[in-house]
Amino acid sequence: MDFRHSRVSPAYPRLRTARGRSRRQKALLAILLVGLVGGVLGSASIATNAFGAGRLYERFVAKVDRFLAGPPPPDRIT
């Protein structure tokens, strides 16, 4: 019988391997970071009305409010 012996280091075994982040985690982190930066820049431009962004935001809020309120009642008697 031929048993092949392998050399094993006499140190304690490592319980955890040091691995970096996976590609999926990096992509998710990048998407979250871009969303956070975009949100901060967007809210800052709305607050300072840069390039008319505040006015456009107010128009958007008014449109959503009109949509949620529903159609106005008719002016004529039914």
PDB file of N, CA, C and O in Angstrom:
ATOM      1  N   MET A   1       0.830  -1.175   0.000  1.00  0.00           N
ATOM      2  CA  MET A   1       0.000   0.000   0.000  1.00  0.00           C
ATOM      3  C   MET A   1       0.875   1.238   0.000  1.00  0.00           C
ATOM      4  O   MET A   1       1.851   1.305   0.729  1.00  0.00           O
ATOM      5  N   ASP A   2       0.406   2.180  -0.795  1.00  0.00           N
ATOM      6  CA  ASP A   2       1.170   3.415  -0.917  1.00  0.00           C
ATOM      7  C   ASP A   2       0.306   4.580  -0.428  1.00  0.00           C
ATOM      8  O   ASP A   2      -0.707   4.904  -1.045  1.00  0.00           O
ATOM      9  N   PHE A   3       0.700   5.152   0.703  1.00  0.00           N
ATOM     10  CA  PHE A   3      -0.007   6.316   1.228  1.00  0.00           C
ATOM     11  C   PHE A   3       0.825   7.547   0.949  1.00  0.00           C
ATOM     12  O   PHE A   3       2.005   7.609   1.326  1.00  0.00           O
ATOM     13  N   ARG A   4       0.226   8.509   0.320  1.00  0.00           N
ATOM     14  CA  ARG A   4       0.943   9.754   0.036  1.00  0.00           C
ATOM     15  C   ARG A   4       0.717  10.713   1.193  1.00  0.00           C
ATOM     16  O   ARG A   4      -0.409  11.069   1.527  1.00  0.00           O
ATOM     17  N   HIS A   5       1.782  11.126   1.787  1.00  0.00           N
ATOM     18  CA  HIS A   5       1.704  12.035   2.912  1.00  0.00           C
ATOM     19  C   HIS A   5       1.870  13.462   2.412  1.00  0.00           C
ATOM     20  O   HIS A   5       2.717  13.755   1.575  1.00  0.00           O
ATOM     21  N   SER A   6       1.048  14.327   2.926  1.00  0.00           N
ATOM     22  CA  SER A   6       1.170  15.742   2.561  1.00  0.00           C
ATOM     23  C   SER A   6       1.647  16.513   3.781  1.00  0.00           C
ATOM     24  O   SER A   6       1.328  16.174   4.918  1.00  0.00           O
ATOM     25  N   ARG A   7       2.419  17.531   3.520  1.00  0.00           N
ATOM     26  CA  ARG A   7       2.944  18.342   4.607  1.00  0.00           C
ATOM     27  C   ARG A   7       1.889  19.338   5.032  1.00  0.00           C
ATOM     28  O   ARG A   7       1.327  20.061   4.223  1.00  0.00           O
ATOM     29  N   VAL A   8       1.616  19.379   6.308  1.00  0.00           N
ATOM     30  CA  VAL A   8       0.645  20.311   6.878  1.00  0.00           C
ATOM     31  C   VAL A   8       1.404  21.199   7.838  1.00  0.00           C
ATOM     32  O   VAL A   8       2.227  20.726   8.629  1.00  0.00           O
ATOM     33  N   SER A   9       1.111  22.502   7.777  1.00  0.00           N
ATOM     34  CA  SER A   9       1.818  23.411   8.681  1.00  0.00           C
ATOM     35  C   SER A   9       1.372  23.138  10.116  1.00  0.00           C
ATOM     36  O   SER A   9       0.206  22.811  10.369  1.00  0.00           O
ATOM     37  N   PRO A  10       2.274  23.253  11.067  1.00  0.00           N
ATOM     38  CA  PRO A  10       1.938  22.924  12.457  1.00  0.00           C
ATOM     39  C   PRO A  10       1.119  24.014  13.151  1.00  0.00           C
ATOM     40  O   PRO A  10       0.856  23.922  14.338  1.00  0.00           O
ATOM     41  N   ALA A  11       0.683  25.045  12.449  1.00  0.00           N
ATOM     42  CA  ALA A  11      -0.087  26.133  13.064  1.00  0.00           C
ATOM     43  C   ALA A  11      -1.537  25.700  13.262  1.00  0.00           C
ATOM     44  O   ALA A  11      -2.001  24.702  12.707  1.00  0.00           O
ATOM     45  N   TYR A  12      -2.269  26.469  14.057  1.00  0.00           N
ATOM     46  CA  TYR A  12      -3.683  26.205  14.262  1.00  0.00           C
ATOM     47  C   TYR A  12      -4.441  26.445  12.960  1.00  0.00           C
ATOM     48  O   TYR A  12      -4.098  27.320  12.178  1.00  0.00           O
ATOM     49  N   PRO A  13      -5.494  25.708  12.734  1.00  0.00           N
ATOM     50  CA  PRO A  13      -6.257  25.912  11.492  1.00  0.00           C
ATOM     51  C   PRO A  13      -7.010  27.239  11.529  1.00  0.00           C
ATOM     52  O   PRO A  13      -7.460  27.675  12.585  1.00  0.00           O
ATOM     53  N   ARG A  14      -7.112  27.845  10.378  1.00  0.00           N
ATOM     54  CA  ARG A  14      -7.855  29.105  10.302  1.00  0.00           C
ATOM     55  C   ARG A  14      -9.330  28.772  10.230  1.00  0.00           C
ATOM     56  O   ARG A  14      -9.766  27.990   9.389  1.00  0.00           O
ATOM     57  N   LEU A  15     -10.102  29.382  11.106  1.00  0.00           N
ATOM     58  CA  LEU A  15     -11.523  29.101  11.127  1.00  0.00           C
ATOM     59  C   LEU A  15     -12.271  29.903  10.066  1.00  0.00           C
ATOM     60  O   LEU A  15     -13.332  29.508   9.617  1.00  0.00           O
ATOM     61  N   ARG A  16     -11.718  31.011   9.675  1.00  0.00           N
ATOM     62  CA  ARG A  16     -12.383  31.868   8.712  1.00  0.00           C
ATOM     63  C   ARG A  16     -11.386  32.323   7.673  1.00  0.00           C
ATOM     64  O   ARG A  16     -10.287  32.732   8.004  1.00  0.00           O
ATOM     65  N   THR A  17     -11.769  32.238   6.443  1.00  0.00           N
ATOM     66  CA  THR A  17     -10.875  32.718   5.403  1.00  0.00           C
ATOM     67  C   THR A  17     -11.144  34.182   5.145  1.00  0.00           C
ATOM     68  O   THR A  17     -12.288  34.632   5.165  1.00  0.00           O
ATOM     69  N   ALA A  18     -10.134  34.940   4.911  1.00  0.00           N
ATOM     70  CA  ALA A  18     -10.271  36.372   4.655  1.00  0.00           C
ATOM     71  C   ALA A  18     -10.647  36.564   3.192  1.00  0.00           C
ATOM     72  O   ALA A  18      -9.824  36.396   2.302  1.00  0.00           O
ATOM     73  N   ARG A  19     -11.897  36.859   2.973  1.00  0.00           N
ATOM     74  CA  ARG A  19     -12.367  37.081   1.617  1.00  0.00           C
ATOM     75  C   ARG A  19     -12.893  38.499   1.501  1.00  0.00           C
ATOM     76  O   ARG A  19     -13.414  39.052   2.450  1.00  0.00           O
ATOM     77  N   GLY A  20     -12.780  39.055   0.340  1.00  0.00           N
ATOM     78  CA  GLY A  20     -13.327  40.377   0.088  1.00  0.00           C
ATOM     79  C   GLY A  20     -14.814  40.292  -0.201  1.00  0.00           C
ATOM     80  O   GLY A  20     -15.424  39.234  -0.106  1.00  0.00           O
ATOM     81  N   ARG A  21     -15.379  41.410  -0.548  1.00  0.00           N
ATOM     82  CA  ARG A  21     -16.791  41.434  -0.881  1.00  0.00           C
ATOM     83  C   ARG A  21     -17.019  40.772  -2.235  1.00  0.00           C
ATOM     84  O   ARG A  21     -16.183  40.845  -3.122  1.00  0.00           O
ATOM     85  N   SER A  22     -18.167  40.178  -2.377  1.00  0.00           N
ATOM     86  CA  SER A  22     -18.485  39.548  -3.648  1.00  0.00           C
ATOM     87  C   SER A  22     -18.862  40.624  -4.668  1.00  0.00           C
ATOM     88  O   SER A  22     -19.089  41.778  -4.328  1.00  0.00           O
ATOM     89  N   ARG A  23     -18.948  40.224  -5.899  1.00  0.00           N
ATOM     90  CA  ARG A  23     -19.276  41.167  -6.977  1.00  0.00           C
ATOM     91  C   ARG A  23     -20.691  41.712  -6.807  1.00  0.00           C
ATOM     92  O   ARG A  23     -20.955  42.882  -7.057  1.00  0.00           O
ATOM     93  N   ARG A  24     -21.595  40.884  -6.336  1.00  0.00           N
ATOM     94  CA  ARG A  24     -22.975  41.321  -6.110  1.00  0.00           C
ATOM     95  C   ARG A  24     -23.046  42.357  -4.989  1.00  0.00           C
ATOM     96  O   ARG A  24     -23.768  43.349  -5.094  1.00  0.00           O
ATOM     97  N   GLN A  25     -22.292  42.144  -3.930  1.00  0.00           N
ATOM     98  CA  GLN A  25     -22.287  43.101  -2.831  1.00  0.00           C
ATOM     99  C   GLN A  25     -21.685  44.433  -3.265  1.00  0.00           C
ATOM    100  O   GLN A  25     -22.176  45.488  -2.880  1.00  0.00           O
ATOM    101  N   LYS A  26     -20.639  44.382  -4.073  1.00  0.00           N
ATOM    102  CA  LYS A  26     -20.038  45.612  -4.572  1.00  0.00           C
ATOM    103  C   LYS A  26     -21.006  46.379  -5.463  1.00  0.00           C
ATOM    104  O   LYS A  26     -21.106  47.602  -5.376  1.00  0.00           O
ATOM    105  N   ALA A  27     -21.743  45.670  -6.305  1.00  0.00           N
ATOM    106  CA  ALA A  27     -22.706  46.324  -7.184  1.00  0.00           C
ATOM    107  C   ALA A  27     -23.830  46.957  -6.371  1.00  0.00           C
ATOM    108  O   ALA A  27     -24.242  48.092  -6.645  1.00  0.00           O
ATOM    109  N   LEU A  28     -24.324  46.246  -5.365  1.00  0.00           N
ATOM    110  CA  LEU A  28     -25.378  46.784  -4.522  1.00  0.00           C
ATOM    111  C   LEU A  28     -24.898  48.009  -3.756  1.00  0.00           C
ATOM    112  O   LEU A  28     -25.612  49.005  -3.645  1.00  0.00           O
ATOM    113  N   LEU A  29     -23.688  47.949  -3.256  1.00  0.00           N
ATOM    114  CA  LEU A  29     -23.120  49.086  -2.538  1.00  0.00           C
ATOM    115  C   LEU A  29     -22.955  50.288  -3.459  1.00  0.00           C
ATOM    116  O   LEU A  29     -23.259  51.417  -3.076  1.00  0.00           O
ATOM    117  N   ALA A  30     -22.526  50.050  -4.692  1.00  0.00           N
ATOM    118  CA  ALA A  30     -22.371  51.154  -5.651  1.00  0.00           C
ATOM    119  C   ALA A  30     -23.719  51.769  -5.998  1.00  0.00           C
ATOM    120  O   ALA A  30     -23.853  52.993  -6.080  1.00  0.00           O
ATOM    121  N   ILE A  31     -24.752  50.940  -6.178  1.00  0.00           N
ATOM    122  CA  ILE A  31     -26.089  51.458  -6.487  1.00  0.00           C
ATOM    123  C   ILE A  31     -26.632  52.277  -5.319  1.00  0.00           C
ATOM    124  O   ILE A  31     -27.207  53.361  -5.515  1.00  0.00           O
ATOM    125  N   LEU A  32     -26.462  51.798  -4.108  1.00  0.00           N
ATOM    126  CA  LEU A  32     -26.912  52.541  -2.939  1.00  0.00           C
ATOM    127  C   LEU A  32     -26.170  53.862  -2.794  1.00  0.00           C
ATOM    128  O   LEU A  32     -26.764  54.886  -2.452  1.00  0.00           O
ATOM    129  N   LEU A  33     -24.886  53.861  -3.065  1.00  0.00           N
ATOM    130  CA  LEU A  33     -24.091  55.080  -2.954  1.00  0.00           C
ATOM    131  C   LEU A  33     -24.516  56.107  -3.999  1.00  0.00           C
ATOM    132  O   LEU A  33     -24.672  57.293  -3.686  1.00  0.00           O
ATOM    133  N   VAL A  34     -24.734  55.660  -5.232  1.00  0.00           N
ATOM    134  CA  VAL A  34     -25.186  56.574  -6.292  1.00  0.00           C
ATOM    135  C   VAL A  34     -26.571  57.128  -5.952  1.00  0.00           C
ATOM    136  O   VAL A  34     -26.835  58.319  -6.151  1.00  0.00           O
ATOM    137  N   GLY A  35     -27.457  56.296  -5.422  1.00  0.00           N
ATOM    138  CA  GLY A  35     -28.782  56.761  -5.016  1.00  0.00           C
ATOM    139  C   GLY A  35     -28.724  57.778  -3.895  1.00  0.00           C
ATOM    140  O   GLY A  35     -29.455  58.769  -3.903  1.00  0.00           O
ATOM    141  N   LEU A  36     -27.845  57.544  -2.940  1.00  0.00           N
ATOM    142  CA  LEU A  36     -27.698  58.478  -1.824  1.00  0.00           C
ATOM    143  C   LEU A  36     -27.161  59.815  -2.295  1.00  0.00           C
ATOM    144  O   LEU A  36     -27.690  60.877  -1.934  1.00  0.00           O
ATOM    145  N   VAL A  37     -26.133  59.797  -3.122  1.00  0.00           N
ATOM    146  CA  VAL A  37     -25.551  61.043  -3.637  1.00  0.00           C
ATOM    147  C   VAL A  37     -26.568  61.774  -4.509  1.00  0.00           C
ATOM    148  O   VAL A  37     -26.721  62.996  -4.410  1.00  0.00           O
ATOM    149  N   GLY A  38     -27.299  61.042  -5.343  1.00  0.00           N
ATOM    150  CA  GLY A  38     -28.327  61.657  -6.178  1.00  0.00           C
ATOM    151  C   GLY A  38     -29.443  62.277  -5.354  1.00  0.00           C
ATOM    152  O   GLY A  38     -29.936  63.356  -5.676  1.00  0.00           O
ATOM    153  N   GLY A  39     -29.842  61.599  -4.300  1.00  0.00           N
ATOM    154  CA  GLY A  39     -30.883  62.138  -3.424  1.00  0.00           C
ATOM    155  C   GLY A  39     -30.450  63.396  -2.713  1.00  0.00           C
ATOM    156  O   GLY A  39     -31.219  64.360  -2.599  1.00  0.00           O
ATOM    157  N   VAL A  40     -29.219  63.407  -2.241  1.00  0.00           N
ATOM    158  CA  VAL A  40     -28.705  64.599  -1.546  1.00  0.00           C
ATOM    159  C   VAL A  40     -28.589  65.768  -2.516  1.00  0.00           C
ATOM    160  O   VAL A  40     -29.016  66.893  -2.202  1.00  0.00           O
ATOM    161  N   LEU A  41     -28.036  65.508  -3.701  1.00  0.00           N
ATOM    162  CA  LEU A  41     -27.902  66.593  -4.680  1.00  0.00           C
ATOM    163  C   LEU A  41     -29.269  67.073  -5.168  1.00  0.00           C
ATOM    164  O   LEU A  41     -29.480  68.273  -5.364  1.00  0.00           O
ATOM    165  N   GLY A  42     -30.199  66.154  -5.359  1.00  0.00           N
ATOM    166  CA  GLY A  42     -31.538  66.532  -5.799  1.00  0.00           C
ATOM    167  C   GLY A  42     -32.273  67.364  -4.765  1.00  0.00           C
ATOM    168  O   GLY A  42     -32.892  68.383  -5.093  1.00  0.00           O
ATOM    169  N   SER A  43     -32.212  66.952  -3.514  1.00  0.00           N
ATOM    170  CA  SER A  43     -32.891  67.719  -2.472  1.00  0.00           C
ATOM    171  C   SER A  43     -32.229  69.076  -2.256  1.00  0.00           C
ATOM    172  O   SER A  43     -32.907  70.068  -1.976  1.00  0.00           O
ATOM    173  N   ALA A  44     -30.919  69.140  -2.420  1.00  0.00           N
ATOM    174  CA  ALA A  44     -30.239  70.433  -2.295  1.00  0.00           C
ATOM    175  C   ALA A  44     -30.619  71.364  -3.444  1.00  0.00           C
ATOM    176  O   ALA A  44     -30.820  72.573  -3.243  1.00  0.00           O
ATOM    177  N   SER A  45     -30.749  70.815  -4.651  1.00  0.00           N
ATOM    178  CA  SER A  45     -31.137  71.674  -5.778  1.00  0.00           C
ATOM    179  C   SER A  45     -32.584  72.129  -5.655  1.00  0.00           C
ATOM    180  O   SER A  45     -32.925  73.231  -6.062  1.00  0.00           O
ATOM    181  N   ILE A  46     -33.459  71.305  -5.081  1.00  0.00           N
ATOM    182  CA  ILE A  46     -34.844  71.720  -4.861  1.00  0.00           C
ATOM    183  C   ILE A  46     -34.910  72.785  -3.782  1.00  0.00           C
ATOM    184  O   ILE A  46     -35.628  73.781  -3.914  1.00  0.00           O
ATOM    185  N   ALA A  47     -34.132  72.620  -2.717  1.00  0.00           N
ATOM    186  CA  ALA A  47     -34.164  73.585  -1.618  1.00  0.00           C
ATOM    187  C   ALA A  47     -33.638  74.949  -2.045  1.00  0.00           C
ATOM    188  O   ALA A  47     -34.134  75.984  -1.587  1.00  0.00           O
ATOM    189  N   THR A  48     -32.658  74.980  -2.929  1.00  0.00           N
ATOM    190  CA  THR A  48     -32.093  76.260  -3.368  1.00  0.00           C
ATOM    191  C   THR A  48     -32.697  76.744  -4.676  1.00  0.00           C
ATOM    192  O   THR A  48     -32.320  77.804  -5.161  1.00  0.00           O
ATOM    193  N   ASN A  49     -33.638  75.990  -5.246  1.00  0.00           N
ATOM    194  CA  ASN A  49     -34.283  76.304  -6.517  1.00  0.00           C
ATOM    195  C   ASN A  49     -33.259  76.485  -7.631  1.00  0.00           C
ATOM    196  O   ASN A  49     -33.366  77.381  -8.461  1.00  0.00           O
ATOM    197  N   ALA A  50     -32.266  75.608  -7.644  1.00  0.00           N
ATOM    198  CA  ALA A  50     -31.234  75.665  -8.677  1.00  0.00           C
ATOM    199  C   ALA A  50     -31.834  75.231 -10.007  1.00  0.00           C
ATOM    200  O   ALA A  50     -32.457  74.177 -10.106  1.00  0.00           O
ATOM    201  N   PHE A  51     -31.647  76.044 -11.037  1.00  0.00           N
ATOM    202  CA  PHE A  51     -32.145  75.774 -12.385  1.00  0.00           C
ATOM    203  C   PHE A  51     -33.654  75.552 -12.418  1.00  0.00           C
ATOM    204  O   PHE A  51     -34.162  74.822 -13.253  1.00  0.00           O
ATOM    205  N   GLY A  52     -34.389  76.140 -11.480  1.00  0.00           N
ATOM    206  CA  GLY A  52     -35.847  76.005 -11.449  1.00  0.00           C
ATOM    207  C   GLY A  52     -36.333  74.668 -10.927  1.00  0.00           C
ATOM    208  O   GLY A  52     -37.491  74.303 -11.147  1.00  0.00           O
ATOM    209  N   ALA A  53     -35.478  73.923 -10.255  1.00  0.00           N
ATOM    210  CA  ALA A  53     -35.859  72.589  -9.772  1.00  0.00           C
ATOM    211  C   ALA A  53     -36.935  72.677  -8.696  1.00  0.00           C
ATOM    212  O   ALA A  53     -37.815  71.816  -8.626  1.00  0.00           O
ATOM    213  N   GLY A  54     -36.901  73.714  -7.869  1.00  0.00           N
ATOM    214  CA  GLY A  54     -37.918  73.871  -6.831  1.00  0.00           C
ATOM    215  C   GLY A  54     -39.296  74.095  -7.423  1.00  0.00           C
ATOM    216  O   GLY A  54     -40.292  73.529  -6.963  1.00  0.00           O
ATOM    217  N   ARG A  55     -39.373  74.914  -8.459  1.00  0.00           N
ATOM    218  CA  ARG A  55     -40.645  75.185  -9.129  1.00  0.00           C
ATOM    219  C   ARG A  55     -41.178  73.917  -9.792  1.00  0.00           C
ATOM    220  O   ARG A  55     -42.376  73.622  -9.716  1.00  0.00           O
ATOM    221  N   LEU A  56     -40.295  73.161 -10.445  1.00  0.00           N
ATOM    222  CA  LEU A  56     -40.715  71.908 -11.073  1.00  0.00           C
ATOM    223  C   LEU A  56     -41.201  70.901 -10.033  1.00  0.00           C
ATOM    224  O   LEU A  56     -42.164  70.168 -10.274  1.00  0.00           O
ATOM    225  N   TYR A  57     -40.561  70.873  -8.881  1.00  0.00           N
ATOM    226  CA  TYR A  57     -40.982  69.961  -7.817  1.00  0.00           C
ATOM    227  C   TYR A  57     -42.363  70.353  -7.298  1.00  0.00           C
ATOM    228  O   TYR A  57     -43.211  69.495  -7.049  1.00  0.00           O
ATOM    229  N   GLU A  58     -42.608  71.657  -7.142  1.00  0.00           N
ATOM    230  CA  GLU A  58     -43.920  72.102  -6.680  1.00  0.00           C
ATOM    231  C   GLU A  58     -45.002  71.756  -7.696  1.00  0.00           C
ATOM    232  O   GLU A  58     -46.115  71.366  -7.322  1.00  0.00           O
ATOM    233  N   ARG A  59     -44.701  71.875  -8.994  1.00  0.00           N
ATOM    234  CA  ARG A  59     -45.657  71.477 -10.030  1.00  0.00           C
ATOM    235  C   ARG A  59     -45.945  69.986  -9.957  1.00  0.00           C
ATOM    236  O   ARG A  59     -47.091  69.555 -10.095  1.00  0.00           O
ATOM    237  N   PHE A  60     -44.905  69.192  -9.737  1.00  0.00           N
ATOM    238  CA  PHE A  60     -45.077  67.743  -9.615  1.00  0.00           C
ATOM    239  C   PHE A  60     -45.956  67.387  -8.421  1.00  0.00           C
ATOM    240  O   PHE A  60     -46.868  66.554  -8.532  1.00  0.00           O
ATOM    241  N   VAL A  61     -45.730  68.036  -7.285  1.00  0.00           N
ATOM    242  CA  VAL A  61     -46.531  67.771  -6.090  1.00  0.00           C
ATOM    243  C   VAL A  61     -47.979  68.164  -6.337  1.00  0.00           C
ATOM    244  O   VAL A  61     -48.915  67.461  -5.929  1.00  0.00           O
ATOM    245  N   ALA A  62     -48.210  69.287  -7.027  1.00  0.00           N
ATOM    246  CA  ALA A  62     -49.576  69.715  -7.327  1.00  0.00           C
ATOM    247  C   ALA A  62     -50.273  68.714  -8.252  1.00  0.00           C
ATOM    248  O   ALA A  62     -51.461  68.413  -8.069  1.00  0.00           O
ATOM    249  N   LYS A  63     -49.548  68.170  -9.238  1.00  0.00           N
ATOM    250  CA  LYS A  63     -50.143  67.177 -10.141  1.00  0.00           C
ATOM    251  C   LYS A  63     -50.513  65.900  -9.392  1.00  0.00           C
ATOM    252  O   LYS A  63     -51.575  65.322  -9.620  1.00  0.00           O
ATOM    253  N   VAL A  64     -49.647  65.465  -8.508  1.00  0.00           N
ATOM    254  CA  VAL A  64     -49.944  64.262  -7.721  1.00  0.00           C
ATOM    255  C   VAL A  64     -51.146  64.519  -6.820  1.00  0.00           C
ATOM    256  O   VAL A  64     -52.023  63.659  -6.671  1.00  0.00           O
ATOM    257  N   ASP A  65     -51.215  65.704  -6.230  1.00  0.00           N
ATOM    258  CA  ASP A  65     -52.341  66.050  -5.363  1.00  0.00           C
ATOM    259  C   ASP A  65     -53.649  66.059  -6.158  1.00  0.00           C
ATOM    260  O   ASP A  65     -54.664  65.544  -5.684  1.00  0.00           O
ATOM    261  N   ARG A  66     -53.639  66.623  -7.353  1.00  0.00           N
ATOM    262  CA  ARG A  66     -54.847  66.628  -8.189  1.00  0.00           C
ATOM    263  C   ARG A  66     -55.236  65.212  -8.587  1.00  0.00           C
ATOM    264  O   ARG A  66     -56.422  64.873  -8.637  1.00  0.00           O
ATOM    265  N   PHE A  67     -54.251  64.368  -8.873  1.00  0.00           N
ATOM    266  CA  PHE A  67     -54.536  62.984  -9.245  1.00  0.00           C
ATOM    267  C   PHE A  67     -55.171  62.221  -8.089  1.00  0.00           C
ATOM    268  O   PHE A  67     -56.128  61.469  -8.274  1.00  0.00           O
ATOM    269  N   LEU A  68     -54.645  62.407  -6.892  1.00  0.00           N
ATOM    270  CA  LEU A  68     -55.166  61.691  -5.727  1.00  0.00           C
ATOM    271  C   LEU A  68     -56.527  62.213  -5.298  1.00  0.00           C
ATOM    272  O   LEU A  68     -57.328  61.470  -4.729  1.00  0.00           O
ATOM    273  N   ALA A  69     -56.809  63.492  -5.542  1.00  0.00           N
ATOM    274  CA  ALA A  69     -58.097  64.069  -5.148  1.00  0.00           C
ATOM    275  C   ALA A  69     -59.225  63.552  -6.027  1.00  0.00           C
ATOM    276  O   ALA A  69     -60.378  63.519  -5.610  1.00  0.00           O
ATOM    277  N   GLY A  70     -58.919  63.160  -7.243  1.00  0.00           N
ATOM    278  CA  GLY A  70     -59.943  62.649  -8.140  1.00  0.00           C
ATOM    279  C   GLY A  70     -60.549  63.767  -8.963  1.00  0.00           C
ATOM    280  O   GLY A  70     -60.198  64.939  -8.824  1.00  0.00           O
ATOM    281  N   PRO A  71     -61.492  63.408  -9.811  1.00  0.00           N
ATOM    282  CA  PRO A  71     -62.092  64.429 -10.671  1.00  0.00           C
ATOM    283  C   PRO A  71     -62.953  65.392  -9.853  1.00  0.00           C
ATOM    284  O   PRO A  71     -63.539  65.001  -8.845  1.00  0.00           O
ATOM    285  N   PRO A  72     -63.061  66.631 -10.313  1.00  0.00           N
ATOM    286  CA  PRO A  72     -63.901  67.588  -9.585  1.00  0.00           C
ATOM    287  C   PRO A  72     -65.375  67.258  -9.804  1.00  0.00           C
ATOM    288  O   PRO A  72     -65.749  66.636 -10.796  1.00  0.00           O
ATOM    289  N   PRO A  73     -66.230  67.682  -8.874  1.00  0.00           N
ATOM    290  CA  PRO A  73     -67.660  67.417  -9.075  1.00  0.00           C
ATOM    291  C   PRO A  73     -68.186  68.248 -10.241  1.00  0.00           C
ATOM    292  O   PRO A  73     -67.656  69.299 -10.542  1.00  0.00           O
ATOM    293  N   PRO A  74     -69.220  67.768 -10.892  1.00  0.00           N
ATOM    294  CA  PRO A  74     -69.753  68.515 -12.036  1.00  0.00           C
ATOM    295  C   PRO A  74     -70.385  69.835 -11.592  1.00  0.00           C
ATOM    296  O   PRO A  74     -70.905  69.949 -10.505  1.00  0.00           O
ATOM    297  N   ASP A  75     -70.351  70.834 -12.490  1.00  0.00           N
ATOM    298  CA  ASP A  75     -70.915  72.152 -12.185  1.00  0.00           C
ATOM    299  C   ASP A  75     -72.421  72.181 -12.400  1.00  0.00           C
ATOM    300  O   ASP A  75     -73.106  73.040 -11.870  1.00  0.00           O
ATOM    301  N   ARG A  76     -72.953  71.253 -13.168  1.00  0.00           N
ATOM    302  CA  ARG A  76     -74.372  71.280 -13.490  1.00  0.00           C
ATOM    303  C   ARG A  76     -75.132  70.358 -12.544  1.00  0.00           C
ATOM    304  O   ARG A  76     -74.582  69.466 -11.926  1.00  0.00           O
ATOM    305  N   ILE A  77     -76.402  70.587 -12.477  1.00  0.00           N
ATOM    306  CA  ILE A  77     -77.259  69.754 -11.628  1.00  0.00           C
ATOM    307  C   ILE A  77     -77.589  68.484 -12.415  1.00  0.00           C
ATOM    308  O   ILE A  77     -77.983  68.536 -13.573  1.00  0.00           O
ATOM    309  N   THR A  78     -77.441  67.352 -11.759  1.00  0.00           N
ATOM    310  CA  THR A  78     -77.733  66.097 -12.452  1.00  0.00           C
ATOM    311  C   THR A  78     -79.048  65.531 -12.016  1.00  0.00           C
ATOM    312  O   THR A  78     -79.550  65.745 -10.959  1.00  0.00           O
TER     313      THR A  78
END
